[in-house]
């Protein structure tokens, strides 16, 4: 009998199907074998199970896990899964269309299943799990290939080639190991305290009204004020650039050759520069000063670059990586806020680098709104200020957006991050009737909440949660194990290269 010592492991979801690639060239010697295999697959689709007739040369290795081959051998687990998937596809009809894609689908599916099977068996055996020879013999006594009139036939057994008997015994042993894993997965214990905790999160549920102060509502006047205070950041000029990565001396030599007119700036860029602009002779187009600040090490060097006149070349300046030689192609243009592109650029810059300033402003606006609700109703004040009042459905404390519980919102993307903000749930479930909450930051918005109602969840609904919880836990555990396997450094996936080599050759 198998040992009862079983070690739990993490593990995989086999790689998703890769797109079918361009057919690869195959040596002529493999072509005839490939045609035979492909014919066998076609025959399998139309109902003649002749794959098992392939001899010893029918072994194909598609990958490995911890050095253990994930292989196709007539009669083994891979072969069985291939036959099952082919039968499923045949039962669906339409198997005559796009045959190559269907062949790929069947064999890739069999490979994915065998990967998981091989990994689990390997990890179980590493943990010390053992299946006795007597247990294997008991299962072989009922193996279909050895039965005659429902009874074990010693004659059939002895007529089976030794190599095939070995494969069958190996497959039966591995299946018993895998079966033990499945039995373990079906009996994952859950404590009563875990279940009770989940129930406590599921009830009560609350419904709230809310308004949003999105970051996009940050006033244009504030954007303009920021530009006025930081005008130098938004000057722009057109430059060409040469990037030298081999040191300051090499950069100075290139600069001197340009100054002495031994080479043009464009030739210098094409010959020596190591950046995306080299092929265009260094032309990097118009750039804002803040963009150059991100690549030039010293801010004062950026100021020097922007003071260049048309056609002037600056001495090399140090960058985060290498040395830079700039030529001014169009002199600096001051920022003009009446230009829509400049407005958009300043706002985008602030969203990336000055979010705190936007957030502070909108938090201040939200606090003013809350203060005014002391004398004016929440809904009335919102209408007066042109703010839309929205309402959630009932939801519980679903931190992390667990599938076990109702989500905060299925419709409003502005609330999509609420499930991951502890402050949101603390605020929501601390509210008193008709009270306006403190502002809560949610992604690119500030929100204010008002409690609409609270209700207890019905006992029968909580019981449903208890019934389905073990199933959901099992599913998540399996997904984690599958992910572990396919991302493991011990997993080698050669499926595509082998498939295209053997099944879709070019003459």
Short mmCIF file of N, CA, C and O in Angstrom, two decimals, residues 55 68 86 140 183 195 206 211 213 224 260 282 312 330 351 354 377 390 474:
data_model
loop_
_atom_site.label_atom_id
_atom_site.label_comp_id
_atom_site.label_asym_id
_atom_site.label_seq_id
_atom_site.Cartn_x
_atom_site.Cartn_y
_atom_site.Cartn_z
N UNK A 55 6.39 2.15 -33.12
CA UNK A 55 7.39 1.35 -32.40
C UNK A 55 8.21 2.21 -31.48
O UNK A 55 7.85 3.32 -31.12
N UNK A 68 13.30 15.28 -15.53
CA UNK A 68 12.44 14.15 -15.90
C UNK A 68 11.73 14.49 -17.21
O UNK A 68 11.04 15.52 -17.29
N UNK A 86 -8.22 14.48 -28.54
CA UNK A 86 -8.60 14.26 -29.94
C UNK A 86 -10.05 13.79 -30.03
O UNK A 86 -10.81 14.22 -30.90
N UNK A 140 -2.82 -3.32 -12.00
CA UNK A 140 -2.55 -3.94 -13.30
C UNK A 140 -3.51 -5.08 -13.57
O UNK A 140 -3.84 -5.38 -14.73
N UNK A 183 -6.48 13.25 -4.15
CA UNK A 183 -7.22 12.96 -2.92
C UNK A 183 -6.87 13.97 -1.83
O UNK A 183 -7.73 14.41 -1.06
N UNK A 195 -13.68 29.84 8.69
CA UNK A 195 -15.03 30.01 8.12
C UNK A 195 -15.78 31.11 8.85
O UNK A 195 -16.44 31.96 8.23
N UNK A 206 -22.93 47.38 3.58
CA UNK A 206 -23.33 48.78 3.59
C UNK A 206 -23.50 49.31 2.17
O UNK A 206 -22.84 48.82 1.24
N UNK A 211 -19.28 61.21 -3.87
CA UNK A 211 -18.90 62.15 -4.93
C UNK A 211 -17.39 62.03 -5.12
O UNK A 211 -16.66 61.61 -4.21
N UNK A 213 -13.73 63.85 -6.58
CA UNK A 213 -12.95 65.01 -7.02
C UNK A 213 -11.77 64.44 -7.83
O UNK A 213 -10.70 64.17 -7.28
N UNK A 224 -1.61 76.91 -14.62
CA UNK A 224 -0.92 78.09 -15.13
C UNK A 224 -0.02 78.70 -14.05
O UNK A 224 1.10 79.14 -14.34
N UNK A 260 36.65 71.56 -35.59
CA UNK A 260 37.65 71.81 -36.64
C UNK A 260 37.11 71.51 -38.04
O UNK A 260 37.85 71.61 -39.03
N UNK A 282 21.59 62.38 -35.45
CA UNK A 282 21.52 62.97 -34.11
C UNK A 282 20.26 63.77 -33.85
O UNK A 282 20.02 64.20 -32.71
N UNK A 312 25.03 76.33 -32.80
CA UNK A 312 26.13 76.20 -31.83
C UNK A 312 26.17 74.78 -31.25
O UNK A 312 25.13 74.15 -31.03
N UNK A 330 17.26 74.75 -33.29
CA UNK A 330 16.32 75.87 -33.19
C UNK A 330 16.43 76.38 -31.77
O UNK A 330 16.32 75.61 -30.81
N UNK A 351 0.98 65.56 -13.25
CA UNK A 351 0.42 64.25 -12.90
C UNK A 351 1.52 63.23 -12.63
O UNK A 351 1.34 62.32 -11.82
N UNK A 354 4.28 65.88 -9.82
CA UNK A 354 3.76 66.76 -8.77
C UNK A 354 2.37 66.32 -8.31
O UNK A 354 1.50 67.14 -8.01
N UNK A 377 -27.50 70.10 2.77
CA UNK A 377 -27.57 68.65 2.53
C UNK A 377 -26.54 68.22 1.49
O UNK A 377 -26.25 68.96 0.53
N UNK A 390 -23.20 59.61 -6.84
CA UNK A 390 -23.39 58.22 -7.26
C UNK A 390 -23.69 57.36 -6.03
O UNK A 390 -23.49 57.80 -4.90
N UNK A 474 -9.70 25.03 -2.83
CA UNK A 474 -9.03 23.99 -3.60
C UNK A 474 -8.62 24.52 -4.97
O UNK A 474 -7.50 24.28 -5.44
#
